[in-house]
Short mmCIF file of C-alpha atoms in Angstrom, two decimals:
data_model
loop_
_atom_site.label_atom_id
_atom_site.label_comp_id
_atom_site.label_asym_id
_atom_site.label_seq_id
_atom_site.Cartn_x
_atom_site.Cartn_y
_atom_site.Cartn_z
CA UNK A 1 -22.99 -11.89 28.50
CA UNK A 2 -25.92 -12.20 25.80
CA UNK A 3 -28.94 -10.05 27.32
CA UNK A 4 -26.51 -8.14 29.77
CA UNK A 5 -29.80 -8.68 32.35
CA UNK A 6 -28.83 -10.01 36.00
CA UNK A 7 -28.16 -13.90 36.01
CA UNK A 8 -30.28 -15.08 38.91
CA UNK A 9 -27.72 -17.90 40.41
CA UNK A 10 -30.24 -20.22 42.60
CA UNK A 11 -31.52 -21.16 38.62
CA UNK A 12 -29.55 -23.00 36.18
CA UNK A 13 -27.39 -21.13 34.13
CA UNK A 14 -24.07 -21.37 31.79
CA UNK A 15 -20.74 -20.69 33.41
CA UNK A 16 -17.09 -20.53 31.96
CA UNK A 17 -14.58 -20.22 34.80
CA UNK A 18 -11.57 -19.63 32.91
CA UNK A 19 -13.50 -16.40 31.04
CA UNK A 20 -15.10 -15.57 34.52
CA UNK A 21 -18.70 -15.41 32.22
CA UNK A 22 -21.90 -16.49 32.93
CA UNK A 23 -25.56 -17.05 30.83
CA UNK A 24 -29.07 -17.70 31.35
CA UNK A 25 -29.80 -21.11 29.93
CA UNK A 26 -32.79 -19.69 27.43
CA UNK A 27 -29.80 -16.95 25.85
CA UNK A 28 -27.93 -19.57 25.34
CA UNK A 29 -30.20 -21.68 23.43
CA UNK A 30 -32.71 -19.84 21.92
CA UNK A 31 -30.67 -19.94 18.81
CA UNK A 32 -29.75 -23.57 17.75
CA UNK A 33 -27.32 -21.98 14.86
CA UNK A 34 -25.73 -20.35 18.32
CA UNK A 35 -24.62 -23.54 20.00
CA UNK A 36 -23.32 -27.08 19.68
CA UNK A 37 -23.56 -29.45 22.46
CA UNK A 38 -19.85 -31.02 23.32
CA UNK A 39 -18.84 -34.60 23.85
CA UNK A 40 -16.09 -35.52 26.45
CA UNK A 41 -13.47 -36.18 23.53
CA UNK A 42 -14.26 -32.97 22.32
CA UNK A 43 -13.38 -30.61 25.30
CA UNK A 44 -9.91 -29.78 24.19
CA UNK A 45 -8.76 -26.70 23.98
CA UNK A 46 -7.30 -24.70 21.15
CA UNK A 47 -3.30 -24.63 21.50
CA UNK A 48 -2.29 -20.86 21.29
CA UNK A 49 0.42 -20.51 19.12
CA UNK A 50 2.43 -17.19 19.54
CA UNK A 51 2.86 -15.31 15.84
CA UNK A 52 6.12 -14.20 17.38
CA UNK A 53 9.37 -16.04 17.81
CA UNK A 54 11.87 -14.02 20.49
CA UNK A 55 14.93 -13.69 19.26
CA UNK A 56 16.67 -11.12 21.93
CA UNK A 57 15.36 -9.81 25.12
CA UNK A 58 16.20 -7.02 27.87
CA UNK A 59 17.16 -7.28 31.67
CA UNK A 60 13.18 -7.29 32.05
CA UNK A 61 12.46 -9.70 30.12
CA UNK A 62 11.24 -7.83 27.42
CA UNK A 63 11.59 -8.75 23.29
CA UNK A 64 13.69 -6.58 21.79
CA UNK A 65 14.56 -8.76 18.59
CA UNK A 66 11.42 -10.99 17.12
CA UNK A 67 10.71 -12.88 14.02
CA UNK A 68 6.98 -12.51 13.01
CA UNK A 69 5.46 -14.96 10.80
CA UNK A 70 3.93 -12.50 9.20
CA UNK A 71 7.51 -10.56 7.84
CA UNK A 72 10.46 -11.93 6.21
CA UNK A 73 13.19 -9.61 8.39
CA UNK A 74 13.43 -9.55 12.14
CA UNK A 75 11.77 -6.87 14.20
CA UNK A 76 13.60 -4.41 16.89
CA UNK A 77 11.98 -2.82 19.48
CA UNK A 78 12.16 0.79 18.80
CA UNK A 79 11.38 3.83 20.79
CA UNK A 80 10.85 6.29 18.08
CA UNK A 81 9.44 6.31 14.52
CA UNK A 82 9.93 8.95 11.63
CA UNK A 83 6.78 9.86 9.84
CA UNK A 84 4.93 7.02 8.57
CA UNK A 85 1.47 7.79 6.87
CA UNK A 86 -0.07 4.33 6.97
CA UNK A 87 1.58 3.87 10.80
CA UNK A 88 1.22 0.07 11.94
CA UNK A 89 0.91 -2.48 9.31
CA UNK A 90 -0.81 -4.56 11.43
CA UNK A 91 -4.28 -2.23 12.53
CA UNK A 92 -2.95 0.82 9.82
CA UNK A 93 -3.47 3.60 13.12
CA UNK A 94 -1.06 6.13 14.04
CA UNK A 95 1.97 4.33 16.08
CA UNK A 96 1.74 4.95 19.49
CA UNK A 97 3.38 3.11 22.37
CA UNK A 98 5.53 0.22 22.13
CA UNK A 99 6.27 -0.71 18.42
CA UNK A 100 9.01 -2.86 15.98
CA UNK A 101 10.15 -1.98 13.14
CA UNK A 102 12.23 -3.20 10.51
CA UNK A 103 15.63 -1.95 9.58
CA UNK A 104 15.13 -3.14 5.95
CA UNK A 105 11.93 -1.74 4.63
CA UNK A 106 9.53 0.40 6.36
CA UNK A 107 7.19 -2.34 8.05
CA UNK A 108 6.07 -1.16 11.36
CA UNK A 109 3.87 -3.13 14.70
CA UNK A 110 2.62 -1.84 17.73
CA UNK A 111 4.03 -4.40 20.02
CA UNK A 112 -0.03 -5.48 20.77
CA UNK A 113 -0.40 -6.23 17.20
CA UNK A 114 2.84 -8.22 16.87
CA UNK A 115 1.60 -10.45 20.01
CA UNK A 116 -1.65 -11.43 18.57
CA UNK A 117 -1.80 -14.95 18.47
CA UNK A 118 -1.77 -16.92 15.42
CA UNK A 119 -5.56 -18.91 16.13
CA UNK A 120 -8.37 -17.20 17.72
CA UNK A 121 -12.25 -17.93 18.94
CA UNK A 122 -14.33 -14.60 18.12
CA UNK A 123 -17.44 -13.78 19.89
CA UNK A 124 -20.79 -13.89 17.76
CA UNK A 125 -18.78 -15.77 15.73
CA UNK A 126 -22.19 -18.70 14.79
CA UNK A 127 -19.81 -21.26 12.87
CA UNK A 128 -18.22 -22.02 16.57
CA UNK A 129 -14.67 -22.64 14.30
CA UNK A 130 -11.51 -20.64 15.48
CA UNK A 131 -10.63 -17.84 13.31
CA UNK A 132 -6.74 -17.60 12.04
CA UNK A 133 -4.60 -14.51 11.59
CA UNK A 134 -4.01 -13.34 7.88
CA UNK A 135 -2.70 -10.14 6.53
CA UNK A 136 -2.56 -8.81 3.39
CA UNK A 137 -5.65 -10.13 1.70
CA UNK A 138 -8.27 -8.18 -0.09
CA UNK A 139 -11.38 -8.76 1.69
CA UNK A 140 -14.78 -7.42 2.48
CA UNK A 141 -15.11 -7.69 6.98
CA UNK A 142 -18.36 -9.89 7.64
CA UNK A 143 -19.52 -7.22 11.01
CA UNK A 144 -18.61 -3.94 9.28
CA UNK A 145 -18.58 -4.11 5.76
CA UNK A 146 -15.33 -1.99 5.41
CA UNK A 147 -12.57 -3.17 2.48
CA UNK A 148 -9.65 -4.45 4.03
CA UNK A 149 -5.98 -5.88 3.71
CA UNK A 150 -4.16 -5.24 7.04
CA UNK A 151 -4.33 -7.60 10.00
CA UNK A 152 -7.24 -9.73 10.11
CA UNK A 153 -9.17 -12.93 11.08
CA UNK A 154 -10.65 -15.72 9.23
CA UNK A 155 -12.58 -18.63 10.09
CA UNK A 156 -11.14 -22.24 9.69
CA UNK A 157 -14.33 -23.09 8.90
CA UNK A 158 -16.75 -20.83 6.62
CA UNK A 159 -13.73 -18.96 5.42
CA UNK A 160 -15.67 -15.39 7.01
CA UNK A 161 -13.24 -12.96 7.76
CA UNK A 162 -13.38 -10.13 10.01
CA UNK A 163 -11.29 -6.93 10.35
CA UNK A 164 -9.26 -6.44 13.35
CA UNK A 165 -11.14 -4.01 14.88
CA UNK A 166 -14.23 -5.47 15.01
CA UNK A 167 -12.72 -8.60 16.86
CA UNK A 168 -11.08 -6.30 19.06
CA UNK A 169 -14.69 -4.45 19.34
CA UNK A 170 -17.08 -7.63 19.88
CA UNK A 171 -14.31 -8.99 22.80
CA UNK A 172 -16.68 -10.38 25.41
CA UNK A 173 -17.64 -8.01 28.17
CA UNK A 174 -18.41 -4.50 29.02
CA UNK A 175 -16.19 -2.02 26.98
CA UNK A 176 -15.10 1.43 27.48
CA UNK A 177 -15.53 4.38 24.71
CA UNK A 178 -13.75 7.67 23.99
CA UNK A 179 -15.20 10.33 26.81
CA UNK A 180 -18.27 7.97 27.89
CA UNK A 181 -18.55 7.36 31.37
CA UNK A 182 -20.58 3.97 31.56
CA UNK A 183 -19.70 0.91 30.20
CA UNK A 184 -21.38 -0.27 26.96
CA UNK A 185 -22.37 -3.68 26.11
CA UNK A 186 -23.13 -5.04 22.78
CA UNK A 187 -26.31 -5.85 21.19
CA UNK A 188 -27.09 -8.16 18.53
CA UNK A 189 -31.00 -7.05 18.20
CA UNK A 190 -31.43 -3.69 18.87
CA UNK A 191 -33.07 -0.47 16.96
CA UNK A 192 -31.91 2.83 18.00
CA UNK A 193 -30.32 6.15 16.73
CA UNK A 194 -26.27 6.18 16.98
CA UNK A 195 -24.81 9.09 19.26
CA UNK A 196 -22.14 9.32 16.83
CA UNK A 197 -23.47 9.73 13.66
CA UNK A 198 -26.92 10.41 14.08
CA UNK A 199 -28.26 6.86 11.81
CA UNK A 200 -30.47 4.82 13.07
CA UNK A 201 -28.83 0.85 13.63
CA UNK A 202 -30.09 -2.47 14.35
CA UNK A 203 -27.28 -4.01 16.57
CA UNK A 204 -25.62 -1.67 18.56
CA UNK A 205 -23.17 -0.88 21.82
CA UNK A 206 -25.40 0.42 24.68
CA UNK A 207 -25.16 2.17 28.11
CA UNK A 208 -28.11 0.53 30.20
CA UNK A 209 -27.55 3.95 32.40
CA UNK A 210 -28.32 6.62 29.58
CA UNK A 211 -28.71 4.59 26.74
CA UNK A 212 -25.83 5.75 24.81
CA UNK A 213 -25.92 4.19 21.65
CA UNK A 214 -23.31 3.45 19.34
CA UNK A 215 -23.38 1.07 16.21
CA UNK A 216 -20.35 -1.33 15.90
CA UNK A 217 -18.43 0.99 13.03
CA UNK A 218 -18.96 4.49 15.13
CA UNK A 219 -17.60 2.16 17.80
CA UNK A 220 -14.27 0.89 16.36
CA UNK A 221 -13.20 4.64 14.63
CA UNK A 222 -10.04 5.63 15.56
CA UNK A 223 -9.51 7.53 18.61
CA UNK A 224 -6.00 9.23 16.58
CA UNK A 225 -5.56 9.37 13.13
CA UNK A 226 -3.02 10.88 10.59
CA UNK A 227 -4.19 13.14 7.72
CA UNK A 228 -2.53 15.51 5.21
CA UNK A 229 -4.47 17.81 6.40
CA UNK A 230 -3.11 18.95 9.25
CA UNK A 231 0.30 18.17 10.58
CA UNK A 232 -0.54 17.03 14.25
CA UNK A 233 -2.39 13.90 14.55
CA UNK A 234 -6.16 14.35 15.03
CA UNK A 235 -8.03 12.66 17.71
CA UNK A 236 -11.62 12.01 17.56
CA UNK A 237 -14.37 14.07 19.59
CA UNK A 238 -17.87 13.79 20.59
CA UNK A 239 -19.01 17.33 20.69
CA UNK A 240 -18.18 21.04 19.55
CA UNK A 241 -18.86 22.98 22.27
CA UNK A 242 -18.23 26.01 20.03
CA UNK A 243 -21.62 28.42 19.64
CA UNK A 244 -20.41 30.11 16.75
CA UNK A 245 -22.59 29.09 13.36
CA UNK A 246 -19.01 29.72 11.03
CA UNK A 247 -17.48 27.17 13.03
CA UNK A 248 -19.32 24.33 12.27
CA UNK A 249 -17.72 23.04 8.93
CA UNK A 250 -15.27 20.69 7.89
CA UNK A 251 -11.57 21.97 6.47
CA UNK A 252 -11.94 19.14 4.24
CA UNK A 253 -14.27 19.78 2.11
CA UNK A 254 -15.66 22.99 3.52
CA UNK A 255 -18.95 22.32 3.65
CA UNK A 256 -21.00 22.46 6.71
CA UNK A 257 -20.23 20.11 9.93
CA UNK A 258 -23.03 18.95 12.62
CA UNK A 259 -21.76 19.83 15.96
CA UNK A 260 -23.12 17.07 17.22
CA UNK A 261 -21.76 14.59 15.63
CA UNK A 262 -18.39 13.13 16.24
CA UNK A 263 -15.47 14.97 14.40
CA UNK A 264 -11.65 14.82 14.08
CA UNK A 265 -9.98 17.87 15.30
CA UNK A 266 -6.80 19.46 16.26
CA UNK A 267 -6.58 21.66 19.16
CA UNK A 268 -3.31 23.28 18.18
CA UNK A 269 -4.47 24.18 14.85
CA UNK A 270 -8.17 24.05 15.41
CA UNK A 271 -8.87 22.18 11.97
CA UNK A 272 -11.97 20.16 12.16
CA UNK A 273 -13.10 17.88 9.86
CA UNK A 274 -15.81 15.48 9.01
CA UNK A 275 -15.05 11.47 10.07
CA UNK A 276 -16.10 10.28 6.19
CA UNK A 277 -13.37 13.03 5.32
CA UNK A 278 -10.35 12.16 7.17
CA UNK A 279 -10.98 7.77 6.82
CA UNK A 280 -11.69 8.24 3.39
CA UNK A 281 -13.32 5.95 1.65
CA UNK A 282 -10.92 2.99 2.15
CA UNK A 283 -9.81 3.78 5.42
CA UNK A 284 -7.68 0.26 6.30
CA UNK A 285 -6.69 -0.71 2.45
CA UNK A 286 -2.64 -0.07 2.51
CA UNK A 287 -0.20 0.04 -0.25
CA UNK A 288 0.21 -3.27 -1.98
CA UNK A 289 1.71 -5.08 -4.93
CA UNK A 290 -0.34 -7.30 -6.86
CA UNK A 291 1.25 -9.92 -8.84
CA UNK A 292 0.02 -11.42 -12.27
CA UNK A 293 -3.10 -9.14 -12.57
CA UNK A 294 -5.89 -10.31 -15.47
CA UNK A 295 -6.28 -6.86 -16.45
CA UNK A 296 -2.37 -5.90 -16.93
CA UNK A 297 0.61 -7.95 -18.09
CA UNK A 298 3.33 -5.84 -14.72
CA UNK A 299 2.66 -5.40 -11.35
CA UNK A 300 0.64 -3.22 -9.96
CA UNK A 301 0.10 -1.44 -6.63
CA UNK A 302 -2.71 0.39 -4.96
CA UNK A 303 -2.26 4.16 -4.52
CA UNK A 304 -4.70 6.83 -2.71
CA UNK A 305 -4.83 9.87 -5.80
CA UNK A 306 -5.04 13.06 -4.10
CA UNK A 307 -4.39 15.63 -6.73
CA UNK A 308 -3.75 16.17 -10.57
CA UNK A 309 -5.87 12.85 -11.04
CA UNK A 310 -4.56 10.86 -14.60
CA UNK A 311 -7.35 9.12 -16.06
CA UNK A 312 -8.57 5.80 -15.74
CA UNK A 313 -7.43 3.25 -18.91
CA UNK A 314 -10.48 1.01 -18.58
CA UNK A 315 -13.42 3.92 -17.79
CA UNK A 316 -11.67 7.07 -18.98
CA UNK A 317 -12.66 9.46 -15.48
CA UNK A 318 -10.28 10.70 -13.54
CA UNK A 319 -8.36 8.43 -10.60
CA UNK A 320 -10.18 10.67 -7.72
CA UNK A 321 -10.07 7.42 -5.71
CA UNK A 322 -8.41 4.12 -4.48
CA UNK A 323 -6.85 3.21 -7.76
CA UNK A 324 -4.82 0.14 -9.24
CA UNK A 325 -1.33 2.04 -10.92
CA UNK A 326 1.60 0.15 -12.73
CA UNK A 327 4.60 -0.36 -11.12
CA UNK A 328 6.85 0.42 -14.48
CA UNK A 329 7.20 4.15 -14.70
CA UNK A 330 7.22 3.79 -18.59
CA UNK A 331 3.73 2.47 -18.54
CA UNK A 332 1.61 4.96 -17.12
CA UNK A 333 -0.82 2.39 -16.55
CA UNK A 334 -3.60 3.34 -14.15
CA UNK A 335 -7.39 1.91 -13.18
CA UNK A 336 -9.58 2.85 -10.20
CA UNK A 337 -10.25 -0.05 -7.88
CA UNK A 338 -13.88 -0.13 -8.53
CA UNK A 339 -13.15 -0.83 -12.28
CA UNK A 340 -11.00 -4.20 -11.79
CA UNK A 341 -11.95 -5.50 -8.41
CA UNK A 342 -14.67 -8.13 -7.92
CA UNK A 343 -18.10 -6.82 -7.37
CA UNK A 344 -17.89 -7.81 -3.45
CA UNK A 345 -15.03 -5.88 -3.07
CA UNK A 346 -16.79 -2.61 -4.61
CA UNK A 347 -18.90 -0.58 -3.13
CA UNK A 348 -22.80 -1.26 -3.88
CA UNK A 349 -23.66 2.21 -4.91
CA UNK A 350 -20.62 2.14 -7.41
CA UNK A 351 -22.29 -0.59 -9.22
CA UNK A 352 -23.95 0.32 -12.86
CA UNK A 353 -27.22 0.73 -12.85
#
């Protein structure tokens, strides 16, 4: 599960027969930061600890009604949703499949999200502490670097957190991606050129059959995503099989596309568009009120400025970006993100120089 090499079984090796997993004995300790040996008294397990509490179910035995710890109203299974631009709250993707929502304000969970437990080990996690479930928190992930405030884990321990999807992404074992037809496995320590976006990475999901290569962020993009641009959702694809030169750009920005690169498109509308261009910049920051803000006396709440951009207070440029905007219509108060946040929260090559 480390080197993703044959385990030869007549040698010693590590096994976990609940997990099904097995290691050679040198992966396993090559790294002492990577292991801790375990005493008898120590061998208990973690309790899991539903985040859900059912309050109704179906003949099959199937929640309709929850509380989430998460939420302050109950949840109802629903079968349809009207159009929600930030979809879950939980993983911010497009709803699809089971979901609850809330009658009360629009707060929406696929039902997967709603059933992740409260306490959680991650894989490549090196401070060997369980990670807990917290939403709504401002953070920078440790594995992909992305700004975040939806569903996420943090350690007990060294207070790391980590976006949902890459602890969805580094799950132990062999995953499956978009049209590939091998499994890939993830590796900490390896240099190659992503499939995806063309960059070269230094830990990376491979195929050992064709060595496919994908680095962990071109590996957790969303396979569906919602944008303005188009009214269909778009789902993500590897290749543009399309000869023509004119074809090749993005109806984003309009400037020139590499067909081989992965793309959102629509095949009803046939709008393609960079990946950069639909995610944005902040693709899982959601709308959120912050309290008792240092820079302003009232609320204030992010917003995504798309058009007609008012001008920052603190820097004077126009809010092109995430931006910080007062909550009291009489204020007109605005300031992009990058101009308040704390410098881990920005992005590096925002910083002055």
């Amino acid at each position: 599960m480390i080197c993703h090499d044959e385990v030869n079984t007549e040698y010693g090796s590590y096994y976990c027969s609940k997990c099904n997993v097995i290691f050679h004995v040198h992966c396993v300790t090559e790294n002492e930061c990577s292991y801790s040996i375990v005493s008898p008294e120590d061998e208990d397990e973690m309790p899991y600890e539903s985040s859900i509490t059912v309050l109704e179910s179906n003949d099959a035995g199937e929640a309709t009604k929850i509380k989430h710890f998460m939420h302050i109203h109950n949840l109802m299974l629903s079968p349809v949703v009207g159009k929600n631009e930030n979809g879950c709250d939980g993983c911010l993707l497009p709803i699809s499949g089971p979901f609850y929502s809330c009658s009360f304000c629009d707060f929406f969970l696929h039902k997967a999200c709603a059933e992740l437990p409260k306490m959680k080990d991650v894989w490549h996690h090196l401070c060997q502490k369980p990670l807990a479930l917290i939403s709504d928190r401002v953070f920078r992930c440790r594995e992909c670097l992305n700004v975040c405030n939806a569903f996420a884990y943090e350690c007990c321990g060294c207070k790391a957190k980590k976006c949902l999807q890459c602890v969805i992404a580094l799950t132990p074992g062999a995953q499956i991606c978009l049209k590939h037809e091998h499994p890939l496995f993830y590796y900490r320590d390896y240099n190659g050129k992503c499939n995806a976006c063309g960059y070269t990475t230094r830990a990376a999901f491979r195929c050992k059959v064709c060595n496919f290569v994908l680095h962990l962020g071109c590996f957790s993009l969303p396979i569906t995503v919602l944008h303005k641009c188009d009214e269909h959702i778009l789902s993500l694809t590897d290749y543009d099989d399309n000869s023509y030169l004119e074809h090749h750009y993005c109806d984003i920005c309009e400037k020139s596309r590499d067909p081989n690169c992965w793309f959102y498109h629509c095949a009803k509308c046939d709008t393609s568009a960079h990946v950069d261009c639909v995610l944005g910049k902040y693709p899982f920051v959601k709308f959120q009120i912050y309290q008792n803000v240092r820079c302003h006396p009232h609320p204030l709440t992010i917003v995504k400025k798309m058009y007609y951009y008012p001008n920052c207070d603190k820097c004077r440029k126009p809010c092109e970006d995430l931006a910080l905007e007062c909550l009291k219509s009489e204020c007109k108060y605005i300031v992009h993100w990058n101009c308040v946040a704390p410098r881990s929260l920005q992005r590096w090559w925002d910083w002055p120089m």
